[in-house]
mmCIF file of C-alpha atoms and ligand atoms in Angstrom:
data_model
loop_
_atom_site.group_PDB
_atom_site.id
_atom_site.type_symbol
_atom_site.label_atom_id
_atom_site.label_comp_id
_atom_site.label_asym_id
_atom_site.label_seq_id
_atom_site.Cartn_x
_atom_site.Cartn_y
_atom_site.Cartn_z
ATOM 1 C CA MET A 8 -74.176 165.070 77.318
ATOM 2 C CA LYS A 9 -70.853 163.374 77.694
ATOM 3 C CA SER A 10 -69.968 159.860 75.958
ATOM 4 C CA ALA A 11 -67.373 157.447 76.013
ATOM 5 C CA ARG A 12 -67.448 156.137 72.618
ATOM 6 C CA ILE A 13 -64.929 153.665 70.589
ATOM 7 C CA PRO A 14 -63.435 155.891 67.445
ATOM 8 C CA GLY A 15 -62.642 152.426 65.631
ATOM 9 C CA PRO A 16 -61.386 148.655 66.281
ATOM 10 C CA ASN A 17 -58.778 148.975 69.052
ATOM 11 C CA GLU A 18 -58.464 152.678 69.290
ATOM 12 C CA PRO A 19 -58.741 154.040 72.836
ATOM 13 C CA LEU A 20 -62.224 155.351 73.965
ATOM 14 C CA THR A 21 -62.427 159.179 73.573
ATOM 15 C CA ILE A 22 -65.249 161.450 75.694
ATOM 16 C CA SER A 23 -67.344 163.361 73.519
ATOM 17 C CA GLU A 24 -69.571 166.173 74.499
ATOM 18 C CA SER A 25 -73.238 167.045 72.460
ATOM 19 C CA GLU A 26 -76.220 168.589 72.982
ATOM 20 C CA ASN A 27 -79.115 166.474 75.407
ATOM 21 C CA PRO A 28 -81.182 165.169 73.110
ATOM 22 C CA LYS A 29 -85.063 166.079 73.680
ATOM 23 C CA PRO A 30 -87.381 163.242 73.738
ATOM 24 C CA SER A 31 -90.771 163.172 71.598
ATOM 25 C CA GLY A 32 -93.589 160.631 71.408
ATOM 26 C CA THR A 33 -92.712 157.197 73.072
ATOM 27 C CA GLN A 34 -88.751 158.458 73.767
ATOM 28 C CA ALA A 35 -87.512 158.702 77.470
ATOM 29 C CA LEU A 36 -84.206 160.214 78.028
ATOM 30 C CA LEU A 37 -82.409 159.078 80.871
ATOM 31 C CA LYS A 38 -79.757 160.416 83.283
ATOM 32 C CA VAL A 39 -77.236 157.128 83.438
ATOM 33 C CA LYS A 40 -76.737 156.248 87.059
ATOM 34 C CA SER A 41 -74.689 152.688 86.358
ATOM 35 C CA GLU A 42 -73.613 150.877 83.553
ATOM 36 C CA GLY A 43 -71.874 147.504 83.425
ATOM 37 C CA VAL A 44 -69.046 146.396 81.851
ATOM 38 C CA CYS A 45 -69.667 143.137 79.870
ATOM 39 C CA HIS A 46 -66.683 141.559 77.886
ATOM 40 C CA SER A 47 -69.023 142.039 74.566
ATOM 41 C CA ASP A 48 -68.152 145.537 75.131
ATOM 42 C CA LEU A 49 -64.278 144.213 74.678
ATOM 43 C CA HIS A 50 -65.418 142.160 71.786
ATOM 44 C CA LEU A 51 -66.671 145.480 69.982
ATOM 45 C CA TRP A 52 -63.628 147.639 71.034
ATOM 46 C CA GLU A 53 -61.618 144.425 69.162
ATOM 47 C CA GLY A 54 -63.424 144.824 66.266
ATOM 48 C CA GLY A 55 -65.104 141.348 66.366
ATOM 49 C CA TYR A 56 -65.278 137.579 67.032
ATOM 50 C CA ASP A 57 -62.709 135.061 66.696
ATOM 51 C CA LEU A 58 -64.048 132.475 64.182
ATOM 52 C CA GLY A 59 -61.446 130.441 64.212
ATOM 53 C CA ASP A 60 -58.541 128.854 61.244
ATOM 54 C CA GLY A 61 -57.515 132.894 61.143
ATOM 55 C CA GLU A 62 -60.981 133.861 60.465
ATOM 56 C CA PHE A 63 -62.270 137.131 61.794
ATOM 57 C CA LEU A 64 -65.968 137.848 62.328
ATOM 58 C CA LYS A 65 -66.127 142.039 61.909
ATOM 59 C CA VAL A 66 -68.626 143.765 64.018
ATOM 60 C CA THR A 67 -68.837 146.161 60.570
ATOM 61 C CA ASP A 68 -70.145 143.036 59.023
ATOM 62 C CA ARG A 69 -72.781 142.664 61.243
ATOM 63 C CA GLY A 70 -73.952 146.567 60.980
ATOM 64 C CA VAL A 71 -72.147 148.007 63.703
ATOM 65 C CA LYS A 72 -70.851 151.802 62.536
ATOM 66 C CA TYR A 73 -67.951 153.721 64.295
ATOM 67 C CA PRO A 74 -67.992 155.499 66.152
ATOM 68 C CA VAL A 75 -69.862 153.676 68.726
ATOM 69 C CA THR A 76 -70.789 154.623 72.109
ATOM 70 C CA PRO A 77 -70.821 150.977 73.801
ATOM 71 C CA GLY A 78 -72.990 149.654 76.961
ATOM 72 C CA HIS A 79 -76.081 147.346 76.699
ATOM 73 C CA GLU A 80 -76.283 146.993 80.729
ATOM 74 C CA ILE A 81 -77.792 150.687 81.698
ATOM 75 C CA VAL A 82 -79.562 152.128 84.841
ATOM 76 C CA GLY A 83 -80.478 155.429 84.667
ATOM 77 C CA THR A 84 -83.367 157.875 86.123
ATOM 78 C CA ILE A 85 -85.879 159.005 83.724
ATOM 79 C CA LYS A 86 -85.088 163.257 83.665
ATOM 80 C CA ALA A 87 -87.870 163.580 80.656
ATOM 81 C CA ILE A 88 -90.545 161.954 78.661
ATOM 82 C CA GLY A 89 -92.267 162.164 75.301
ATOM 83 C CA GLU A 90 -95.676 162.928 74.986
ATOM 84 C CA ASN A 91 -96.904 159.748 74.191
ATOM 85 C CA VAL A 92 -95.006 157.858 77.210
ATOM 86 C CA SER A 93 -97.600 156.620 79.642
ATOM 87 C CA ASN A 94 -95.937 153.392 81.256
ATOM 88 C CA VAL A 95 -93.011 155.566 83.393
ATOM 89 C CA SER A 96 -92.528 158.875 84.766
ATOM 90 C CA VAL A 97 -89.624 161.312 85.607
ATOM 91 C CA GLY A 98 -88.218 160.518 88.304
ATOM 92 C CA ASP A 99 -88.296 156.770 88.237
ATOM 93 C CA ASP A 100 -85.366 154.399 88.343
ATOM 94 C CA VAL A 101 -85.133 152.283 85.574
ATOM 95 C CA LEU A 102 -83.477 149.105 83.695
ATOM 96 C CA VAL A 103 -83.288 149.436 79.924
ATOM 97 C CA PHE A 104 -83.770 146.422 77.958
ATOM 98 C CA PRO A 105 -81.210 146.732 75.335
ATOM 99 C CA TRP A 106 -81.723 143.642 73.148
ATOM 100 C CA MET A 107 -84.450 145.838 70.843
ATOM 101 C CA GLY A 108 -85.694 144.502 67.329
ATOM 102 C CA CYS A 109 -87.401 145.598 64.077
ATOM 103 C CA GLY A 110 -90.497 144.901 65.844
ATOM 104 C CA GLU A 111 -91.971 142.701 62.564
ATOM 105 C CA CYS A 112 -89.942 139.748 61.707
ATOM 106 C CA PRO A 113 -91.359 136.641 63.153
ATOM 107 C CA ALA A 114 -88.904 136.390 66.492
ATOM 108 C CA CYS A 115 -89.867 139.720 67.240
ATOM 109 C CA LYS A 116 -93.776 138.907 66.783
ATOM 110 C CA VAL A 117 -93.470 136.593 69.662
ATOM 111 C CA GLY A 118 -91.743 138.823 71.983
ATOM 112 C CA ASN A 119 -87.799 137.501 71.530
ATOM 113 C CA GLU A 120 -86.753 140.970 69.771
ATOM 114 C CA ASN A 121 -83.465 139.266 70.866
ATOM 115 C CA LEU A 122 -83.314 137.227 68.361
ATOM 116 C CA CYS A 123 -84.359 139.756 65.635
ATOM 117 C CA ASP A 124 -83.448 139.231 62.084
ATOM 118 C CA ALA A 125 -82.395 142.968 61.923
ATOM 119 C CA PRO A 126 -81.663 144.095 65.494
ATOM 120 C CA LYS A 127 -81.037 147.524 66.904
ATOM 121 C CA SER A 128 -79.627 146.471 70.173
ATOM 122 C CA MET A 129 -78.204 149.382 72.013
ATOM 123 C CA GLY A 130 -74.159 149.630 72.606
ATOM 124 C CA LEU A 131 -73.784 147.688 69.222
ATOM 125 C CA PHE A 132 -76.022 149.027 66.665
ATOM 126 C CA GLN A 133 -77.057 151.884 68.039
ATOM 127 C CA ASP A 134 -75.237 154.319 70.918
ATOM 128 C CA GLY A 135 -75.437 152.833 74.725
ATOM 129 C CA GLY A 136 -74.934 153.780 78.042
ATOM 130 C CA TYR A 137 -71.119 154.554 78.567
ATOM 131 C CA ALA A 138 -72.529 158.087 78.750
ATOM 132 C CA ASP A 139 -73.706 160.693 81.613
ATOM 133 C CA TYR A 140 -77.078 160.326 79.032
ATOM 134 C CA THR A 141 -79.152 158.323 76.940
ATOM 135 C CA LEU A 142 -82.080 158.338 74.483
ATOM 136 C CA ILE A 143 -84.139 155.345 74.779
ATOM 137 C CA PRO A 144 -86.288 155.256 71.659
ATOM 138 C CA ASN A 145 -89.461 153.667 73.249
ATOM 139 C CA SER A 146 -90.388 153.493 76.939
ATOM 140 C CA LYS A 147 -91.856 150.091 76.655
ATOM 141 C CA TYR A 148 -88.094 148.908 76.985
ATOM 142 C CA LEU A 149 -87.900 150.316 80.493
ATOM 143 C CA ALA A 150 -88.513 148.192 83.887
ATOM 144 C CA LYS A 151 -88.962 149.853 87.068
ATOM 145 C CA LEU A 152 -86.107 148.897 89.453
ATOM 146 C CA ASP A 153 -88.699 149.563 92.274
ATOM 147 C CA GLY A 154 -85.626 148.997 95.153
ATOM 148 C CA VAL A 155 -83.439 146.724 93.430
ATOM 149 C CA ASP A 156 -79.790 148.095 93.895
ATOM 150 C CA PRO A 157 -78.955 150.014 90.613
ATOM 151 C CA ASP A 158 -75.476 148.466 90.449
ATOM 152 C CA ALA A 159 -76.496 145.392 90.795
ATOM 153 C CA ALA A 160 -79.582 145.925 88.490
ATOM 154 C CA THR A 161 -77.228 146.718 85.607
ATOM 155 C CA SER A 162 -76.037 143.022 84.988
ATOM 156 C CA LEU A 163 -79.675 141.601 84.728
ATOM 157 C CA ALA A 164 -79.977 143.249 81.636
ATOM 158 C CA CYS A 165 -77.501 141.214 80.210
ATOM 159 C CA SER A 166 -75.236 138.784 82.116
ATOM 160 C CA GLY A 167 -77.839 137.623 84.426
ATOM 161 C CA LEU A 168 -80.612 137.663 81.417
ATOM 162 C CA THR A 169 -78.289 135.351 79.316
ATOM 163 C CA ALA A 170 -77.750 133.067 82.110
ATOM 164 C CA TYR A 171 -81.410 132.923 83.105
ATOM 165 C CA THR A 172 -81.957 131.963 79.425
ATOM 166 C CA ALA A 173 -78.783 129.429 79.442
ATOM 167 C CA VAL A 174 -80.190 127.791 82.775
ATOM 168 C CA LYS A 175 -83.536 127.474 81.347
ATOM 169 C CA LYS A 176 -82.066 125.500 78.117
ATOM 170 C CA ALA A 177 -80.065 123.298 80.561
ATOM 171 C CA ASN A 178 -82.905 122.636 82.749
ATOM 172 C CA GLN A 179 -84.939 121.301 79.702
ATOM 173 C CA ASN A 180 -83.588 117.585 80.462
ATOM 174 C CA SER A 181 -83.985 117.941 84.739
ATOM 175 C CA PRO A 182 -80.424 117.802 84.938
ATOM 176 C CA GLU A 183 -78.699 115.643 88.320
ATOM 177 C CA PHE A 184 -75.723 117.802 87.185
ATOM 178 C CA ILE A 185 -75.218 120.943 85.343
ATOM 179 C CA VAL A 186 -71.592 122.216 84.531
ATOM 180 C CA ILE A 187 -70.912 125.823 84.545
ATOM 181 C CA VAL A 188 -67.956 126.741 82.063
ATOM 182 C CA GLY A 189 -66.389 130.180 83.170
ATOM 183 C CA ALA A 190 -66.817 131.772 86.582
ATOM 184 C CA GLY A 191 -67.191 135.655 84.903
ATOM 185 C CA GLY A 192 -69.948 137.903 85.299
ATOM 186 C CA LEU A 193 -71.851 135.439 83.127
ATOM 187 C CA GLY A 194 -71.173 132.316 84.497
ATOM 188 C CA LEU A 195 -70.980 133.564 88.563
ATOM 189 C CA MET A 196 -74.690 134.584 87.798
ATOM 190 C CA GLY A 197 -75.643 131.422 86.348
ATOM 191 C CA VAL A 198 -74.638 129.681 89.440
ATOM 192 C CA GLN A 199 -76.725 131.637 91.135
ATOM 193 C CA ILE A 200 -79.794 131.288 88.869
ATOM 194 C CA ALA A 201 -78.811 127.246 88.472
ATOM 195 C CA SER A 202 -78.946 127.354 92.235
ATOM 196 C CA ALA A 203 -82.415 129.021 92.240
ATOM 197 C CA ILE A 204 -84.344 127.499 89.604
ATOM 198 C CA THR A 205 -83.271 123.896 88.957
ATOM 199 C CA ASP A 206 -82.436 121.103 91.754
ATOM 200 C CA ALA A 207 -79.366 120.333 89.715
ATOM 201 C CA LYS A 208 -75.695 119.795 91.535
ATOM 202 C CA ILE A 209 -74.020 122.083 90.077
ATOM 203 C CA ILE A 210 -70.249 121.907 88.955
ATOM 204 C CA CYS A 211 -68.273 124.964 88.109
ATOM 205 C CA VAL A 212 -65.249 125.175 86.108
ATOM 206 C CA ASP A 213 -62.867 127.962 85.355
ATOM 207 C CA LEU A 214 -59.104 128.363 85.628
ATOM 208 C CA ASP A 215 -58.581 130.980 88.292
ATOM 209 C CA ASP A 216 -59.183 129.561 91.897
ATOM 210 C CA LYS A 217 -59.987 132.846 93.049
ATOM 211 C CA LYS A 218 -63.190 132.998 90.877
ATOM 212 C CA LEU A 219 -64.250 129.661 91.610
ATOM 213 C CA GLU A 220 -63.934 130.275 95.520
ATOM 214 C CA THR A 221 -66.473 133.119 94.718
ATOM 215 C CA ALA A 222 -68.735 130.410 92.691
ATOM 216 C CA LYS A 223 -68.720 127.861 95.586
ATOM 217 C CA GLU A 224 -70.147 130.736 98.096
ATOM 218 C CA MET A 225 -72.944 131.416 95.131
ATOM 219 C CA GLY A 226 -73.800 128.075 95.340
ATOM 220 C CA ALA A 227 -71.929 126.013 93.143
ATOM 221 C CA HIS A 228 -71.451 122.299 94.886
ATOM 222 C CA PHE A 229 -68.104 121.591 93.301
ATOM 223 C CA THR A 230 -65.399 123.750 91.613
ATOM 224 C CA VAL A 231 -62.473 122.121 88.954
ATOM 225 C CA ASN A 232 -59.777 123.999 88.025
ATOM 226 C CA SER A 233 -59.403 123.376 84.110
ATOM 227 C CA LYS A 234 -55.916 124.080 84.180
ATOM 228 C CA ASP A 235 -55.664 120.807 85.929
ATOM 229 C CA SER A 236 -55.027 118.128 83.716
ATOM 230 C CA ASP A 237 -56.951 115.622 85.457
ATOM 231 C CA ALA A 238 -60.086 118.258 84.995
ATOM 232 C CA VAL A 239 -61.831 115.708 82.588
ATOM 233 C CA LYS A 240 -61.625 112.820 85.143
ATOM 234 C CA LYS A 241 -62.747 114.912 88.093
ATOM 235 C CA ILE A 242 -65.819 115.951 86.406
ATOM 236 C CA LEU A 243 -66.731 112.893 85.329
ATOM 237 C CA SER A 244 -66.107 110.982 89.114
ATOM 238 C CA ILE A 245 -68.195 114.079 90.418
ATOM 239 C CA CYS A 246 -71.138 113.045 88.056
ATOM 240 C CA ASN A 247 -70.503 109.398 89.202
ATOM 241 C CA ASP A 248 -68.739 108.394 86.162
ATOM 242 C CA LYS A 249 -71.758 108.611 83.754
ATOM 243 C CA GLY A 250 -71.217 112.464 82.782
ATOM 244 C CA ALA A 251 -73.001 115.870 83.413
ATOM 245 C CA ASP A 252 -76.593 115.620 81.837
ATOM 246 C CA SER A 253 -76.174 119.644 80.772
ATOM 247 C CA VAL A 254 -72.935 121.746 80.272
ATOM 248 C CA ILE A 255 -73.526 125.471 79.697
ATOM 249 C CA ASP A 256 -70.584 126.911 78.281
ATOM 250 C CA PHE A 257 -69.753 130.919 79.005
ATOM 251 C CA VAL A 258 -66.547 130.925 77.029
ATOM 252 C CA ASN A 259 -67.138 128.656 74.163
ATOM 253 C CA ALA A 260 -63.475 128.399 72.994
ATOM 254 C CA PRO A 261 -62.170 124.829 71.258
ATOM 255 C CA PRO A 262 -60.411 123.895 75.142
ATOM 256 C CA THR A 263 -63.711 124.838 77.250
ATOM 257 C CA VAL A 264 -66.021 122.926 74.274
ATOM 258 C CA LYS A 265 -63.878 119.868 74.187
ATOM 259 C CA THR A 266 -64.124 119.549 77.885
ATOM 260 C CA GLY A 267 -67.725 120.155 77.529
ATOM 261 C CA LEU A 268 -68.171 117.179 74.687
ATOM 262 C CA ALA A 269 -66.112 115.034 77.152
ATOM 263 C CA VAL A 270 -68.025 115.077 80.183
ATOM 264 C CA LEU A 271 -71.484 115.243 78.535
ATOM 265 C CA ARG A 272 -73.399 111.936 79.128
ATOM 266 C CA LYS A 273 -75.964 110.129 77.113
ATOM 267 C CA ARG A 274 -78.855 112.344 76.136
ATOM 268 C CA GLY A 275 -76.579 115.380 77.332
ATOM 269 C CA ASN A 276 -77.618 119.026 76.553
ATOM 270 C CA LEU A 277 -74.474 121.462 75.656
ATOM 271 C CA VAL A 278 -75.275 125.376 75.844
ATOM 272 C CA LEU A 279 -72.911 127.408 74.512
ATOM 273 C CA VAL A 280 -72.930 131.353 75.215
ATOM 274 C CA GLY A 281 -69.373 132.661 75.164
ATOM 275 C CA LEU A 282 -68.072 134.355 72.670
ATOM 276 C CA PHE A 283 -64.209 133.907 73.194
ATOM 277 C CA GLY A 284 -64.828 131.576 69.793
ATOM 278 C CA GLY A 285 -62.662 129.683 67.590
ATOM 279 C CA SER A 286 -63.455 126.033 65.729
ATOM 280 C CA LEU A 287 -63.459 122.325 66.731
ATOM 281 C CA GLU A 288 -63.527 119.478 64.841
ATOM 282 C CA LEU A 289 -66.316 117.264 65.742
ATOM 283 C CA SER A 290 -66.630 113.282 65.892
ATOM 284 C CA LEU A 291 -70.261 113.089 63.873
ATOM 285 C CA VAL A 292 -71.317 109.685 64.776
ATOM 286 C CA THR A 293 -71.173 110.471 68.981
ATOM 287 C CA ILE A 294 -73.893 112.891 68.328
ATOM 288 C CA PRO A 295 -76.427 110.518 67.396
ATOM 289 C CA LEU A 296 -74.969 107.441 69.353
ATOM 290 C CA LYS A 297 -75.308 109.578 72.626
ATOM 291 C CA SER A 298 -78.346 111.507 71.183
ATOM 292 C CA ILE A 299 -76.894 114.715 72.963
ATOM 293 C CA THR A 300 -78.053 117.978 71.778
ATOM 294 C CA ILE A 301 -75.786 121.258 70.819
ATOM 295 C CA GLN A 302 -77.403 124.898 71.207
ATOM 296 C CA GLY A 303 -76.835 128.508 71.408
ATOM 297 C CA ALA A 304 -78.316 130.987 73.738
ATOM 298 C CA TYR A 305 -78.065 134.736 72.808
ATOM 299 C CA THR A 306 -79.050 137.237 75.689
ATOM 300 C CA GLY A 307 -82.875 136.950 76.528
ATOM 301 C CA ASN A 308 -86.363 138.545 76.206
ATOM 302 C CA TYR A 309 -88.068 141.424 78.029
ATOM 303 C CA THR A 310 -90.167 139.322 79.855
ATOM 304 C CA ASP A 311 -87.558 137.446 81.181
ATOM 305 C CA MET A 312 -85.485 140.589 82.170
ATOM 306 C CA VAL A 313 -88.639 141.576 84.335
ATOM 307 C CA GLU A 314 -89.037 138.041 85.675
ATOM 308 C CA LEU A 315 -85.180 138.910 87.145
ATOM 309 C CA LEU A 316 -85.926 141.709 88.457
ATOM 310 C CA SER A 317 -88.510 140.206 90.734
ATOM 311 C CA LEU A 318 -85.756 137.774 91.655
ATOM 312 C CA ALA A 319 -83.654 139.986 92.783
ATOM 313 C CA ARG A 320 -85.967 142.141 94.642
ATOM 314 C CA LYS A 321 -86.423 138.902 96.782
ATOM 315 C CA GLY A 322 -82.833 138.704 97.528
ATOM 316 C CA VAL A 323 -83.137 135.248 95.033
ATOM 317 C CA ILE A 324 -80.133 136.363 93.154
ATOM 318 C CA ASN A 325 -77.236 139.319 94.290
ATOM 319 C CA PRO A 326 -75.251 139.919 91.316
ATOM 320 C CA VAL A 327 -71.349 140.466 92.414
ATOM 321 C CA ILE A 328 -70.556 144.187 91.530
ATOM 322 C CA SER A 329 -66.490 144.309 92.674
ATOM 323 C CA LYS A 330 -65.626 147.731 90.895
ATOM 324 C CA ARG A 331 -66.607 151.087 89.877
ATOM 325 C CA TYR A 332 -65.158 153.133 87.617
ATOM 326 C CA SER A 333 -65.761 156.958 86.578
ATOM 327 C CA LEU A 334 -66.662 157.537 82.436
ATOM 328 C CA GLU A 335 -63.414 159.324 82.367
ATOM 329 C CA ASP A 336 -61.586 155.687 83.057
ATOM 330 C CA ALA A 337 -63.708 153.504 80.718
ATOM 331 C CA ASN A 338 -60.461 152.247 78.872
ATOM 332 C CA THR A 339 -58.994 151.519 82.287
ATOM 333 C CA ALA A 340 -62.028 149.298 83.148
ATOM 334 C CA LEU A 341 -62.163 147.575 79.829
ATOM 335 C CA GLU A 342 -58.324 147.004 80.272
ATOM 336 C CA ASP A 343 -58.998 145.149 83.504
ATOM 337 C CA LEU A 344 -61.841 143.148 82.210
ATOM 338 C CA LYS A 345 -58.854 142.124 79.953
ATOM 339 C CA ALA A 346 -56.464 141.752 82.243
ATOM 340 C CA ARG A 347 -58.895 139.397 84.185
ATOM 341 C CA LYS A 348 -59.150 141.745 87.149
ATOM 342 C CA ILE A 349 -62.560 141.503 87.664
ATOM 343 C CA LEU A 350 -64.447 139.199 89.967
ATOM 344 C CA GLY A 351 -68.118 139.271 88.717
ATOM 345 C CA ARG A 352 -68.761 142.689 87.614
ATOM 346 C CA ALA A 353 -67.140 146.138 87.252
ATOM 347 C CA VAL A 354 -69.838 149.020 86.477
ATOM 348 C CA ILE A 355 -69.128 152.901 85.338
ATOM 349 C CA ASN A 356 -70.883 155.470 87.028
ATOM 350 C CA PRO A 357 -70.901 158.389 84.694
HETATM 351 P P1 NAD B 25 -65.860 137.652 81.832
HETATM 352 O O1 NAD B 25 -64.742 137.834 81.213
HETATM 353 O O2 NAD B 25 -66.283 138.264 82.661
HETATM 354 O O3 NAD B 25 -65.708 136.262 82.461
HETATM 355 C C1 NAD B 25 -65.110 135.134 81.571
HETATM 356 C C2 NAD B 25 -64.201 133.897 82.366
HETATM 357 O O4 NAD B 25 -63.941 132.788 81.980
HETATM 358 C C3 NAD B 25 -63.532 134.365 83.554
HETATM 359 O O5 NAD B 25 -63.789 134.094 84.294
HETATM 360 C C4 NAD B 25 -62.102 133.492 82.983
HETATM 361 O O6 NAD B 25 -61.266 133.251 84.107
HETATM 362 C C5 NAD B 25 -63.051 131.945 82.203
HETATM 363 N N1 NAD B 25 -62.132 131.791 81.018
HETATM 364 C C6 NAD B 25 -61.684 132.109 80.207
HETATM 365 N N2 NAD B 25 -61.062 131.355 79.476
HETATM 366 C C7 NAD B 25 -61.128 130.150 80.117
HETATM 367 C C8 NAD B 25 -60.978 128.744 79.852
HETATM 368 N N3 NAD B 25 -59.906 128.294 78.614
HETATM 369 N N4 NAD B 25 -61.383 127.609 80.650
HETATM 370 C C9 NAD B 25 -62.131 128.155 81.775
HETATM 371 N N5 NAD B 25 -62.371 129.032 82.194
HETATM 372 C C10 NAD B 25 -61.847 130.338 81.394
HETATM 373 O O7 NAD B 25 -66.851 137.605 80.917
HETATM 374 P P2 NAD B 25 -68.511 137.653 80.718
HETATM 375 O O8 NAD B 25 -68.909 139.084 80.600
HETATM 376 O O9 NAD B 25 -68.545 136.587 81.691
HETATM 377 O O10 NAD B 25 -68.677 137.061 79.245
HETATM 378 C C11 NAD B 25 -68.159 135.658 79.018
HETATM 379 C C12 NAD B 25 -68.622 135.721 77.221
HETATM 380 O O11 NAD B 25 -69.763 135.307 76.663
HETATM 381 C C13 NAD B 25 -67.819 136.453 76.485
HETATM 382 O O12 NAD B 25 -67.551 136.045 75.249
HETATM 383 C C14 NAD B 25 -69.170 137.503 75.988
HETATM 384 O O13 NAD B 25 -69.058 138.124 74.984
HETATM 385 C C15 NAD B 25 -70.137 136.462 76.128
HETATM 386 N N6 NAD B 25 -71.543 137.062 75.984
HETATM 387 C C16 NAD B 25 -72.250 136.231 75.098
HETATM 388 C C17 NAD B 25 -73.760 136.826 75.629
HETATM 389 C C18 NAD B 25 -74.122 135.965 74.822
HETATM 390 O O14 NAD B 25 -75.717 136.643 74.548
HETATM 391 N N7 NAD B 25 -74.365 134.890 73.984
HETATM 392 C C19 NAD B 25 -73.905 137.784 76.350
HETATM 393 C C20 NAD B 25 -73.053 138.167 76.874
HETATM 394 C C21 NAD B 25 -71.809 138.316 76.720
HETATM 395 ZN ZN1 ZN B 26 -73.003 142.050 77.475
#
């Protein structure tokens, strides 16, 4: 098998060749058809996350070991299965649930392996899908595509799933207005999902007019360019000067969170998703006085991924796939994402 691996932080990915693994027990071997290129792969490539004030959270301090094969949005065809696999068969096209957990902590016990205390996520803590073949440790993490387009399905494992979790959290206060910040891979899925499962008017914010146009096509009722010095005023006036009930921030950097807090109404709900990072000083009294909720959202669970696949099968959501790369071009794919050249999602077709 061929894998595009990150040798170490900020080093170009190199193609390495190895024997195809032979699945045993509950394992399954997939021939990768399509692999989504996520901004989180960029954070892994850069070696970690910006904590603000010059501080950096290294992924190696979270348990990542280089060299590592990135890729957590994996769709493939089953080529071989271990003797204990019965839920899928050779030849099935499947989507992988990559947020694997230990199976024993309180989160795993209630089915939220994505929030595990000792995560084993693919493409992070174990090798992922930037490869032509990949070994899945347990077939319980697979879901059959049953007709969903393989390229479109990749994003349901991460960008779609994370957006789904975030929109569900944003919908808890019966919002009249939801602000979605960032119209990238995650944000555009957020717009589609919010228009499918909530009754809210959706206001999408980005600094790129082209991405905002796409957001409108996906169901955003209003768009605001955050480069506009009047952005906060514009958002407030759309929300009848009361403010937005919920803000989902798919960027989560100091300027976007400042905007989010400034447009949030009383009883509002701020859902932080992006990992762009940084730090911010908060005026504490406004939190109780406005009784706002600030919460994080991290990926989603297997059940939500299966629900999303069914929404995609019905055509309720249609992930935007705008570019396709070969495995050999993995470096270019990541460079293009970093340079903000990708609309929606790019995929690698090994
Ligand atoms: P992307 O690069 O596809 O999109 C980012 C978007 O944000 C772009 O449209 C860009 O124009 C916009 N943007 C950047 N700075 C902005 C600003 N200051 N104001 C307004 N818009 C701005 O990235 P993506 O794949 O959608 O991922 C977004 C973030 O979410 C990344 O940090 C990624 O690592 C993170 N992520 C989090 C989770 C989670 O579970 N919490 C899961 C996957 C990805
Ligand atoms: Zn991702």
